[in-house]
């Protein structure tokens, strides 16, 4: 074991603060990574504040962070894919059983024994896993990914969650040329959803509560922007969408979007608000519409997404912050005030 610097929260009402945590020394199949950048996902905020207590109660102290890009510093004896000095990335998962039907299908995110990057049982050290708001992390090579080296690394970090969470459902539900696709909520996930839908050739419509994001939405690749509080503008799109991705972090009326689907259209929820959303049966049964959800993506698909981003030069639009500004960043996320992902420059942790 060794110690590494990190930022943790001691309770649901405590700010994140500098600390030291233990990491295991790399075992046979492990890769040790010095973290260069870590994105700030709204899931970090939900979990630091224990907003998902009924599904996955937070164990304190919590070290969040699951959008990790860094450089390999040490490898275990049996590691074949990585060498010290290589760029490497880690997303939301660090382990799974590897032999259940979901793992065999490349859907590790649905493995009953999947281990999340933070706040999951740590089978090596006991306690819970600690995430990317830290100097280093040690991960089984099966859960380490390759980042195309020409990408901006601060902007590549958010691909590991915001990227795969929007790429995967769009691939699953066939977002392609000629489809009319909606993206609800222009935050970290939403802005990646716009970039992917655009890259897949769809006609992209952004739904936002923030009129000030209109120009950005168009620049990011949207063809139309609707301010969702404008009932008339919403009405014009009734019954017309093939697919809608709902990436809203807070309570909202999902029926307003279900009603915009054409017959047999699909809305996929990726946002994970604290409280259940009320669904009108009529919104669904009128037009045989589909309501679905999606959770990140499997490891192979995450690599496919990173390679796609390499080929099309896609990264997140980031505001780079030192770790000392992370509490402020959380407050700004709650006000939808981010353009469009905070990425922590982990070099700032060295001065703690
Ligand atoms: P984010 O950057 O904070 O973006 C959320 C966006 O939702 C905001 O920018 C805002 O967009 C909109 N919004 C916020 N409050 C709203 C309200 N009261 N009513 C309507 N719209 C509102 O968050 P994120 O990191 O993209 O994450 C979004 C959600 O996805 C979170 O709940 C997160 O936990 C979840 N998530 C799920 C997965 C998964 O695997 N399914 C993975 C990662 C994250 P506008 O300003 O455009 O309205
Ligand atoms: Zn996330």
PDB file of N, CA and C and ligand atoms in Angstrom, residues 40-47 51-52 66-67 92 109 160-166 169 183-192 206-213 217 225-226 228-229 246-253 257 268-274 293-297 329-330 332-342, ligand 1:
ATOM      1  N   UNK A  40     -15.542  16.823 -13.957  1.00  0.00           N
ATOM      2  CA  UNK A  40     -16.505  16.934 -12.851  1.00  0.00           C
ATOM      3  C   UNK A  40     -17.891  16.614 -13.402  1.00  0.00           C
ATOM      4  N   UNK A  41     -18.396  15.437 -13.035  1.00  0.00           N
ATOM      5  CA  UNK A  41     -19.696  14.964 -13.507  1.00  0.00           C
ATOM      6  C   UNK A  41     -20.757  15.344 -12.472  1.00  0.00           C
ATOM      7  N   UNK A  42     -21.982  15.585 -12.939  1.00  0.00           N
ATOM      8  CA  UNK A  42     -23.039  15.900 -11.965  1.00  0.00           C
ATOM      9  C   UNK A  42     -23.277  14.714 -11.019  1.00  0.00           C
ATOM     10  N   UNK A  43     -22.932  13.508 -11.469  1.00  0.00           N
ATOM     11  CA  UNK A  43     -23.044  12.335 -10.575  1.00  0.00           C
ATOM     12  C   UNK A  43     -22.125  12.476  -9.364  1.00  0.00           C
ATOM     13  N   UNK A  44     -20.995  13.156  -9.528  1.00  0.00           N
ATOM     14  CA  UNK A  44     -20.114  13.411  -8.378  1.00  0.00           C
ATOM     15  C   UNK A  44     -20.889  14.205  -7.324  1.00  0.00           C
ATOM     16  N   UNK A  45     -21.605  15.233  -7.799  1.00  0.00           N
ATOM     17  CA  UNK A  45     -22.365  16.094  -6.877  1.00  0.00           C
ATOM     18  C   UNK A  45     -23.486  15.290  -6.214  1.00  0.00           C
ATOM     19  N   UNK A  46     -24.251  14.536  -7.029  1.00  0.00           N
ATOM     20  CA  UNK A  46     -25.347  13.727  -6.463  1.00  0.00           C
ATOM     21  C   UNK A  46     -24.797  12.828  -5.349  1.00  0.00           C
ATOM     22  N   UNK A  47     -23.650  12.214  -5.598  1.00  0.00           N
ATOM     23  CA  UNK A  47     -23.165  11.222  -4.626  1.00  0.00           C
ATOM     24  C   UNK A  47     -22.475  11.867  -3.430  1.00  0.00           C
ATOM     25  N   UNK A  51     -27.526  12.148  -2.642  1.00  0.00           N
ATOM     26  CA  UNK A  51     -28.860  12.316  -3.232  1.00  0.00           C
ATOM     27  C   UNK A  51     -29.408  11.009  -3.802  1.00  0.00           C
ATOM     28  N   UNK A  52     -28.562  10.017  -3.958  1.00  0.00           N
ATOM     29  CA  UNK A  52     -29.022   8.714  -4.451  1.00  0.00           C
ATOM     30  C   UNK A  52     -29.086   7.700  -3.308  1.00  0.00           C
ATOM     31  N   UNK A  66     -14.801  10.208 -12.012  1.00  0.00           N
ATOM     32  CA  UNK A  66     -14.754   9.028 -12.876  1.00  0.00           C
ATOM     33  C   UNK A  66     -14.567   9.409 -14.348  1.00  0.00           C
ATOM     34  N   UNK A  67     -13.899  10.525 -14.554  1.00  0.00           N
ATOM     35  CA  UNK A  67     -13.545  10.921 -15.930  1.00  0.00           C
ATOM     36  C   UNK A  67     -12.045  11.197 -15.909  1.00  0.00           C
ATOM     37  N   UNK A  92     -16.123   5.057 -15.403  1.00  0.00           N
ATOM     38  CA  UNK A  92     -16.970   4.876 -14.208  1.00  0.00           C
ATOM     39  C   UNK A  92     -16.807   3.527 -13.534  1.00  0.00           C
ATOM     40  N   UNK A 109     -21.284  -2.824 -17.527  1.00  0.00           N
ATOM     41  CA  UNK A 109     -22.009  -1.887 -16.651  1.00  0.00           C
ATOM     42  C   UNK A 109     -23.244  -2.529 -16.021  1.00  0.00           C
ATOM     43  N   UNK A 160     -14.929   9.959 -20.832  1.00  0.00           N
ATOM     44  CA  UNK A 160     -14.988   8.691 -20.092  1.00  0.00           C
ATOM     45  C   UNK A 160     -16.305   8.469 -19.372  1.00  0.00           C
ATOM     46  N   UNK A 161     -17.075   9.568 -19.142  1.00  0.00           N
ATOM     47  CA  UNK A 161     -18.453   9.366 -18.647  1.00  0.00           C
ATOM     48  C   UNK A 161     -19.443  10.104 -19.547  1.00  0.00           C
ATOM     49  N   UNK A 162     -19.335  11.422 -19.623  1.00  0.00           N
ATOM     50  CA  UNK A 162     -20.297  12.181 -20.444  1.00  0.00           C
ATOM     51  C   UNK A 162     -20.277  11.683 -21.890  1.00  0.00           C
ATOM     52  N   UNK A 163     -19.107  11.311 -22.385  1.00  0.00           N
ATOM     53  CA  UNK A 163     -18.984  10.833 -23.761  1.00  0.00           C
ATOM     54  C   UNK A 163     -19.687   9.504 -23.953  1.00  0.00           C
ATOM     55  N   UNK A 164     -19.296   8.508 -23.211  1.00  0.00           N
ATOM     56  CA  UNK A 164     -19.859   7.168 -23.433  1.00  0.00           C
ATOM     57  C   UNK A 164     -21.345   7.125 -23.075  1.00  0.00           C
ATOM     58  N   UNK A 165     -21.773   7.909 -22.096  1.00  0.00           N
ATOM     59  CA  UNK A 165     -23.185   7.877 -21.672  1.00  0.00           C
ATOM     60  C   UNK A 165     -24.112   8.414 -22.751  1.00  0.00           C
ATOM     61  N   UNK A 166     -23.605   9.245 -23.633  1.00  0.00           N
ATOM     62  CA  UNK A 166     -24.437   9.781 -24.711  1.00  0.00           C
ATOM     63  C   UNK A 166     -24.199   9.015 -26.019  1.00  0.00           C
ATOM     64  N   UNK A 169     -26.316   5.154 -25.971  1.00  0.00           N
ATOM     65  CA  UNK A 169     -27.743   5.074 -26.338  1.00  0.00           C
ATOM     66  C   UNK A 169     -27.997   5.503 -27.784  1.00  0.00           C
ATOM     67  N   UNK A 183     -32.059  16.605 -27.825  1.00  0.00           N
ATOM     68  CA  UNK A 183     -31.196  16.487 -26.648  1.00  0.00           C
ATOM     69  C   UNK A 183     -31.730  17.469 -25.619  1.00  0.00           C
ATOM     70  N   UNK A 184     -32.096  16.953 -24.446  1.00  0.00           N
ATOM     71  CA  UNK A 184     -32.697  17.795 -23.405  1.00  0.00           C
ATOM     72  C   UNK A 184     -31.671  18.079 -22.321  1.00  0.00           C
ATOM     73  N   UNK A 185     -31.369  19.371 -22.107  1.00  0.00           N
ATOM     74  CA  UNK A 185     -30.402  19.781 -21.082  1.00  0.00           C
ATOM     75  C   UNK A 185     -29.012  19.919 -21.670  1.00  0.00           C
ATOM     76  N   UNK A 186     -28.567  21.166 -21.841  1.00  0.00           N
ATOM     77  CA  UNK A 186     -27.245  21.380 -22.444  1.00  0.00           C
ATOM     78  C   UNK A 186     -26.209  21.560 -21.334  1.00  0.00           C
ATOM     79  N   UNK A 187     -25.889  20.446 -20.676  1.00  0.00           N
ATOM     80  CA  UNK A 187     -24.818  20.426 -19.674  1.00  0.00           C
ATOM     81  C   UNK A 187     -23.685  19.558 -20.187  1.00  0.00           C
ATOM     82  N   UNK A 188     -22.986  18.905 -19.270  1.00  0.00           N
ATOM     83  CA  UNK A 188     -21.852  18.055 -19.651  1.00  0.00           C
ATOM     84  C   UNK A 188     -22.277  16.932 -20.581  1.00  0.00           C
ATOM     85  N   UNK A 189     -23.301  16.180 -20.182  1.00  0.00           N
ATOM     86  CA  UNK A 189     -23.779  15.088 -21.035  1.00  0.00           C
ATOM     87  C   UNK A 189     -24.416  15.649 -22.306  1.00  0.00           C
ATOM     88  N   UNK A 190     -25.319  16.607 -22.127  1.00  0.00           N
ATOM     89  CA  UNK A 190     -26.079  17.123 -23.255  1.00  0.00           C
ATOM     90  C   UNK A 190     -25.191  17.641 -24.373  1.00  0.00           C
ATOM     91  N   UNK A 191     -24.143  18.372 -24.020  1.00  0.00           N
ATOM     92  CA  UNK A 191     -23.320  18.951 -25.103  1.00  0.00           C
ATOM     93  C   UNK A 191     -22.551  17.871 -25.842  1.00  0.00           C
ATOM     94  N   UNK A 192     -22.214  16.773 -25.151  1.00  0.00           N
ATOM     95  CA  UNK A 192     -21.591  15.643 -25.862  1.00  0.00           C
ATOM     96  C   UNK A 192     -22.631  14.950 -26.749  1.00  0.00           C
ATOM     97  N   UNK A 206     -31.893  20.983 -29.764  1.00  0.00           N
ATOM     98  CA  UNK A 206     -31.559  21.095 -28.337  1.00  0.00           C
ATOM     99  C   UNK A 206     -32.732  21.724 -27.597  1.00  0.00           C
ATOM    100  N   UNK A 207     -33.070  21.145 -26.438  1.00  0.00           N
ATOM    101  CA  UNK A 207     -34.061  21.729 -25.536  1.00  0.00           C
ATOM    102  C   UNK A 207     -33.332  22.228 -24.304  1.00  0.00           C
ATOM    103  N   UNK A 208     -33.460  23.507 -24.028  1.00  0.00           N
ATOM    104  CA  UNK A 208     -32.727  24.089 -22.914  1.00  0.00           C
ATOM    105  C   UNK A 208     -33.635  24.988 -22.098  1.00  0.00           C
ATOM    106  N   UNK A 209     -33.318  25.107 -20.806  1.00  0.00           N
ATOM    107  CA  UNK A 209     -34.015  26.086 -19.965  1.00  0.00           C
ATOM    108  C   UNK A 209     -33.240  27.409 -19.943  1.00  0.00           C
ATOM    109  N   UNK A 210     -32.070  27.419 -20.584  1.00  0.00           N
ATOM    110  CA  UNK A 210     -31.176  28.583 -20.522  1.00  0.00           C
ATOM    111  C   UNK A 210     -31.106  29.278 -21.882  1.00  0.00           C
ATOM    112  N   UNK A 211     -31.896  30.357 -22.089  1.00  0.00           N
ATOM    113  CA  UNK A 211     -31.872  31.042 -23.390  1.00  0.00           C
ATOM    114  C   UNK A 211     -30.465  31.479 -23.790  1.00  0.00           C
ATOM    115  N   UNK A 212     -29.624  31.757 -22.820  1.00  0.00           N
ATOM    116  CA  UNK A 212     -28.261  32.210 -23.103  1.00  0.00           C
ATOM    117  C   UNK A 212     -27.371  31.152 -23.741  1.00  0.00           C
ATOM    118  N   UNK A 213     -27.827  29.893 -23.791  1.00  0.00           N
ATOM    119  CA  UNK A 213     -27.002  28.832 -24.388  1.00  0.00           C
ATOM    120  C   UNK A 213     -27.309  28.604 -25.871  1.00  0.00           C
ATOM    121  N   UNK A 217     -25.337  26.206 -28.509  1.00  0.00           N
ATOM    122  CA  UNK A 217     -25.965  24.965 -28.977  1.00  0.00           C
ATOM    123  C   UNK A 217     -25.783  24.824 -30.489  1.00  0.00           C
ATOM    124  N   UNK A 225     -32.775  25.137 -31.822  1.00  0.00           N
ATOM    125  CA  UNK A 225     -32.747  25.240 -30.359  1.00  0.00           C
ATOM    126  C   UNK A 225     -34.129  25.668 -29.878  1.00  0.00           C
ATOM    127  N   UNK A 226     -34.656  24.975 -28.880  1.00  0.00           N
ATOM    128  CA  UNK A 226     -35.952  25.329 -28.316  1.00  0.00           C
ATOM    129  C   UNK A 226     -35.765  25.642 -26.837  1.00  0.00           C
ATOM    130  N   UNK A 228     -37.231  25.475 -23.554  1.00  0.00           N
ATOM    131  CA  UNK A 228     -38.314  24.552 -23.187  1.00  0.00           C
ATOM    132  C   UNK A 228     -39.426  25.212 -22.375  1.00  0.00           C
ATOM    133  N   UNK A 229     -39.170  26.403 -21.828  1.00  0.00           N
ATOM    134  CA  UNK A 229     -40.243  27.090 -21.089  1.00  0.00           C
ATOM    135  C   UNK A 229     -41.215  27.789 -22.037  1.00  0.00           C
ATOM    136  N   UNK A 246     -32.692  12.422 -22.793  1.00  0.00           N
ATOM    137  CA  UNK A 246     -33.006  13.308 -21.663  1.00  0.00           C
ATOM    138  C   UNK A 246     -31.839  13.283 -20.683  1.00  0.00           C
ATOM    139  N   UNK A 247     -31.077  14.371 -20.655  1.00  0.00           N
ATOM    140  CA  UNK A 247     -29.853  14.437 -19.830  1.00  0.00           C
ATOM    141  C   UNK A 247     -29.986  15.473 -18.720  1.00  0.00           C
ATOM    142  N   UNK A 248     -31.189  15.602 -18.192  1.00  0.00           N
ATOM    143  CA  UNK A 248     -31.444  16.616 -17.159  1.00  0.00           C
ATOM    144  C   UNK A 248     -31.144  16.045 -15.774  1.00  0.00           C
ATOM    145  N   UNK A 249     -30.468  16.841 -14.960  1.00  0.00           N
ATOM    146  CA  UNK A 249     -30.008  16.386 -13.643  1.00  0.00           C
ATOM    147  C   UNK A 249     -31.025  16.616 -12.531  1.00  0.00           C
ATOM    148  N   UNK A 250     -32.073  17.387 -12.826  1.00  0.00           N
ATOM    149  CA  UNK A 250     -33.019  17.776 -11.768  1.00  0.00           C
ATOM    150  C   UNK A 250     -34.440  17.406 -12.183  1.00  0.00           C
ATOM    151  N   UNK A 251     -35.373  17.601 -11.246  1.00  0.00           N
ATOM    152  CA  UNK A 251     -36.762  17.252 -11.521  1.00  0.00           C
ATOM    153  C   UNK A 251     -37.304  18.067 -12.697  1.00  0.00           C
ATOM    154  N   UNK A 252     -38.065  17.430 -13.582  1.00  0.00           N
ATOM    155  CA  UNK A 252     -38.663  18.140 -14.717  1.00  0.00           C
ATOM    156  C   UNK A 252     -39.812  17.303 -15.248  1.00  0.00           C
ATOM    157  N   UNK A 253     -40.616  17.896 -16.142  1.00  0.00           N
ATOM    158  CA  UNK A 253     -41.776  17.205 -16.691  1.00  0.00           C
ATOM    159  C   UNK A 253     -41.374  16.435 -17.942  1.00  0.00           C
ATOM    160  N   UNK A 257     -41.723  15.987 -23.164  1.00  0.00           N
ATOM    161  CA  UNK A 257     -40.819  15.472 -24.212  1.00  0.00           C
ATOM    162  C   UNK A 257     -41.362  14.198 -24.852  1.00  0.00           C
ATOM    163  N   UNK A 268     -34.858   8.247 -24.238  1.00  0.00           N
ATOM    164  CA  UNK A 268     -33.965   7.550 -23.311  1.00  0.00           C
ATOM    165  C   UNK A 268     -33.528   8.499 -22.215  1.00  0.00           C
ATOM    166  N   UNK A 269     -33.729   8.060 -20.985  1.00  0.00           N
ATOM    167  CA  UNK A 269     -33.310   8.859 -19.837  1.00  0.00           C
ATOM    168  C   UNK A 269     -31.877   8.493 -19.491  1.00  0.00           C
ATOM    169  N   UNK A 270     -30.997   9.475 -19.471  1.00  0.00           N
ATOM    170  CA  UNK A 270     -29.665   9.248 -18.898  1.00  0.00           C
ATOM    171  C   UNK A 270     -29.456  10.097 -17.644  1.00  0.00           C
ATOM    172  N   UNK A 271     -30.173  11.208 -17.550  1.00  0.00           N
ATOM    173  CA  UNK A 271     -30.098  12.017 -16.330  1.00  0.00           C
ATOM    174  C   UNK A 271     -30.646  11.221 -15.158  1.00  0.00           C
ATOM    175  N   UNK A 272     -30.138  11.503 -13.965  1.00  0.00           N
ATOM    176  CA  UNK A 272     -30.522  10.706 -12.798  1.00  0.00           C
ATOM    177  C   UNK A 272     -30.924  11.608 -11.632  1.00  0.00           C
ATOM    178  N   UNK A 273     -32.078  12.310 -11.778  1.00  0.00           N
ATOM    179  CA  UNK A 273     -32.513  13.211 -10.705  1.00  0.00           C
ATOM    180  C   UNK A 273     -32.779  12.438  -9.411  1.00  0.00           C
ATOM    181  N   UNK A 274     -32.695  13.184  -8.336  1.00  0.00           N
ATOM    182  CA  UNK A 274     -32.848  12.585  -7.006  1.00  0.00           C
ATOM    183  C   UNK A 274     -34.221  11.920  -6.833  1.00  0.00           C
ATOM    184  N   UNK A 293     -33.985   3.709 -20.543  1.00  0.00           N
ATOM    185  CA  UNK A 293     -32.876   4.328 -19.820  1.00  0.00           C
ATOM    186  C   UNK A 293     -31.576   3.745 -20.307  1.00  0.00           C
ATOM    187  N   UNK A 294     -30.470   4.370 -19.960  1.00  0.00           N
ATOM    188  CA  UNK A 294     -29.172   3.861 -20.384  1.00  0.00           C
ATOM    189  C   UNK A 294     -28.125   4.262 -19.357  1.00  0.00           C
ATOM    190  N   UNK A 295     -27.192   3.348 -19.106  1.00  0.00           N
ATOM    191  CA  UNK A 295     -26.140   3.586 -18.107  1.00  0.00           C
ATOM    192  C   UNK A 295     -24.772   3.480 -18.783  1.00  0.00           C
ATOM    193  N   UNK A 296     -24.017   4.518 -18.739  1.00  0.00           N
ATOM    194  CA  UNK A 296     -22.673   4.605 -19.358  1.00  0.00           C
ATOM    195  C   UNK A 296     -22.582   3.704 -20.595  1.00  0.00           C
ATOM    196  N   UNK A 297     -21.624   2.774 -20.646  1.00  0.00           N
ATOM    197  CA  UNK A 297     -21.493   1.856 -21.773  1.00  0.00           C
ATOM    198  C   UNK A 297     -20.432   0.838 -21.383  1.00  0.00           C
ATOM    199  N   UNK A 329     -17.207  24.952  -8.261  1.00  0.00           N
ATOM    200  CA  UNK A 329     -17.694  24.320  -9.490  1.00  0.00           C
ATOM    201  C   UNK A 329     -18.998  23.561  -9.219  1.00  0.00           C
ATOM    202  N   UNK A 330     -19.103  22.886  -8.082  1.00  0.00           N
ATOM    203  CA  UNK A 330     -20.343  22.174  -7.745  1.00  0.00           C
ATOM    204  C   UNK A 330     -21.515  23.151  -7.659  1.00  0.00           C
ATOM    205  N   UNK A 332     -21.819  25.980  -9.128  1.00  0.00           N
ATOM    206  CA  UNK A 332     -22.138  26.462 -10.476  1.00  0.00           C
ATOM    207  C   UNK A 332     -22.884  25.398 -11.283  1.00  0.00           C
ATOM    208  N   UNK A 333     -22.528  24.113 -11.098  1.00  0.00           N
ATOM    209  CA  UNK A 333     -23.257  23.037 -11.793  1.00  0.00           C
ATOM    210  C   UNK A 333     -24.733  23.080 -11.419  1.00  0.00           C
ATOM    211  N   UNK A 334     -25.002  23.336 -10.149  1.00  0.00           N
ATOM    212  CA  UNK A 334     -26.397  23.367  -9.687  1.00  0.00           C
ATOM    213  C   UNK A 334     -27.170  24.521 -10.303  1.00  0.00           C
ATOM    214  N   UNK A 335     -26.452  25.527 -10.793  1.00  0.00           N
ATOM    215  CA  UNK A 335     -27.122  26.653 -11.467  1.00  0.00           C
ATOM    216  C   UNK A 335     -27.062  26.493 -12.983  1.00  0.00           C
ATOM    217  N   UNK A 336     -26.681  25.323 -13.481  1.00  0.00           N
ATOM    218  CA  UNK A 336     -26.530  25.070 -14.925  1.00  0.00           C
ATOM    219  C   UNK A 336     -25.534  26.048 -15.542  1.00  0.00           C
ATOM    220  N   UNK A 337     -24.553  26.452 -14.748  1.00  0.00           N
ATOM    221  CA  UNK A 337     -23.576  27.444 -15.190  1.00  0.00           C
ATOM    222  C   UNK A 337     -22.231  26.757 -15.456  1.00  0.00           C
ATOM    223  N   UNK A 338     -22.193  26.002 -16.554  1.00  0.00           N
ATOM    224  CA  UNK A 338     -20.931  25.382 -16.970  1.00  0.00           C
ATOM    225  C   UNK A 338     -20.916  25.296 -18.481  1.00  0.00           C
ATOM    226  N   UNK A 339     -19.766  25.638 -19.076  1.00  0.00           N
ATOM    227  CA  UNK A 339     -19.654  25.583 -20.536  1.00  0.00           C
ATOM    228  C   UNK A 339     -18.454  24.743 -20.913  1.00  0.00           C
ATOM    229  N   UNK A 340     -18.648  23.393 -21.119  1.00  0.00           N
ATOM    230  CA  UNK A 340     -19.839  22.669 -20.729  1.00  0.00           C
ATOM    231  C   UNK A 340     -19.478  21.528 -19.795  1.00  0.00           C
ATOM    232  N   UNK A 341     -18.198  21.482 -19.411  1.00  0.00           N
ATOM    233  CA  UNK A 341     -17.740  20.527 -18.406  1.00  0.00           C
ATOM    234  C   UNK A 341     -16.557  21.137 -17.672  1.00  0.00           C
ATOM    235  N   UNK A 342     -16.551  21.029 -16.349  1.00  0.00           N
ATOM    236  CA  UNK A 342     -15.346  21.384 -15.605  1.00  0.00           C
ATOM    237  C   UNK A 342     -14.379  20.217 -15.713  1.00  0.00           C
TER     238      UNK A 342
HETATM  239  P1  LIG B   1     -24.919  19.066 -15.824  1.00  0.00           P
HETATM  240  O1  LIG B   1     -23.666  19.366 -16.551  1.00  0.00           O
HETATM  241  O2  LIG B   1     -25.200  19.744 -14.538  1.00  0.00           O
HETATM  242  O3  LIG B   1     -26.114  19.303 -16.862  1.00  0.00           O
HETATM  243  C1  LIG B   1     -27.460  19.152 -16.524  1.00  0.00           C
HETATM  244  C2  LIG B   1     -28.299  20.112 -17.379  1.00  0.00           C
HETATM  245  O4  LIG B   1     -29.674  19.857 -17.089  1.00  0.00           O
HETATM  246  C3  LIG B   1     -28.104  21.571 -17.071  1.00  0.00           C
HETATM  247  O5  LIG B   1     -27.006  22.144 -17.732  1.00  0.00           O
HETATM  248  C4  LIG B   1     -29.413  22.185 -17.548  1.00  0.00           C
HETATM  249  O6  LIG B   1     -29.370  22.366 -18.952  1.00  0.00           O
HETATM  250  C5  LIG B   1     -30.405  21.072 -17.265  1.00  0.00           C
HETATM  251  N1  LIG B   1     -31.142  21.341 -16.023  1.00  0.00           N
HETATM  252  C6  LIG B   1     -30.623  21.517 -14.787  1.00  0.00           C
HETATM  253  N2  LIG B   1     -31.600  21.737 -13.895  1.00  0.00           N
HETATM  254  C7  LIG B   1     -32.760  21.692 -14.583  1.00  0.00           C
HETATM  255  C8  LIG B   1     -34.142  21.833 -14.209  1.00  0.00           C
HETATM  256  N3  LIG B   1     -34.500  22.062 -12.941  1.00  0.00           N
HETATM  257  N4  LIG B   1     -35.075  21.711 -15.184  1.00  0.00           N
HETATM  258  C9  LIG B   1     -34.717  21.475 -16.459  1.00  0.00           C
HETATM  259  N5  LIG B   1     -33.430  21.346 -16.861  1.00  0.00           N
HETATM  260  C10 LIG B   1     -32.472  21.470 -15.933  1.00  0.00           C
HETATM  261  O7  LIG B   1     -25.012  17.503 -15.491  1.00  0.00           O
HETATM  262  P2  LIG B   1     -24.345  16.260 -16.256  1.00  0.00           P
HETATM  263  O8  LIG B   1     -23.029  15.964 -15.655  1.00  0.00           O
HETATM  264  O9  LIG B   1     -24.498  16.439 -17.698  1.00  0.00           O
HETATM  265  O10 LIG B   1     -25.307  15.073 -15.768  1.00  0.00           O
HETATM  266  C11 LIG B   1     -26.685  15.088 -16.095  1.00  0.00           C
HETATM  267  C12 LIG B   1     -27.404  13.980 -15.353  1.00  0.00           C
HETATM  268  O11 LIG B   1     -26.977  12.730 -15.875  1.00  0.00           O
HETATM  269  C13 LIG B   1     -27.072  13.926 -13.856  1.00  0.00           C
HETATM  270  O12 LIG B   1     -28.257  13.582 -13.150  1.00  0.00           O
HETATM  271  C14 LIG B   1     -26.060  12.810 -13.776  1.00  0.00           C
HETATM  272  O13 LIG B   1     -26.012  12.190 -12.504  1.00  0.00           O
HETATM  273  C15 LIG B   1     -26.573  11.862 -14.822  1.00  0.00           C
HETATM  274  N6  LIG B   1     -25.587  10.924 -15.356  1.00  0.00           N
HETATM  275  C16 LIG B   1     -26.051   9.711 -15.757  1.00  0.00           C
HETATM  276  C17 LIG B   1     -25.183   8.804 -16.328  1.00  0.00           C
HETATM  277  C18 LIG B   1     -25.688   7.490 -16.836  1.00  0.00           C
HETATM  278  O14 LIG B   1     -24.900   6.575 -17.035  1.00  0.00           O
HETATM  279  N7  LIG B   1     -26.970   7.362 -17.081  1.00  0.00           N
HETATM  280  C19 LIG B   1     -23.831   9.120 -16.468  1.00  0.00           C
HETATM  281  C20 LIG B   1     -23.403  10.378 -16.069  1.00  0.00           C
HETATM  282  C21 LIG B   1     -24.298  11.270 -15.527  1.00  0.00           C
HETATM  283  P3  LIG B   1     -30.028  23.677 -19.635  1.00  0.00           P
HETATM  284  O15 LIG B   1     -29.327  24.853 -19.011  1.00  0.00           O
HETATM  285  O16 LIG B   1     -29.722  23.498 -21.078  1.00  0.00           O
HETATM  286  O17 LIG B   1     -31.486  23.630 -19.342  1.00  0.00           O
END
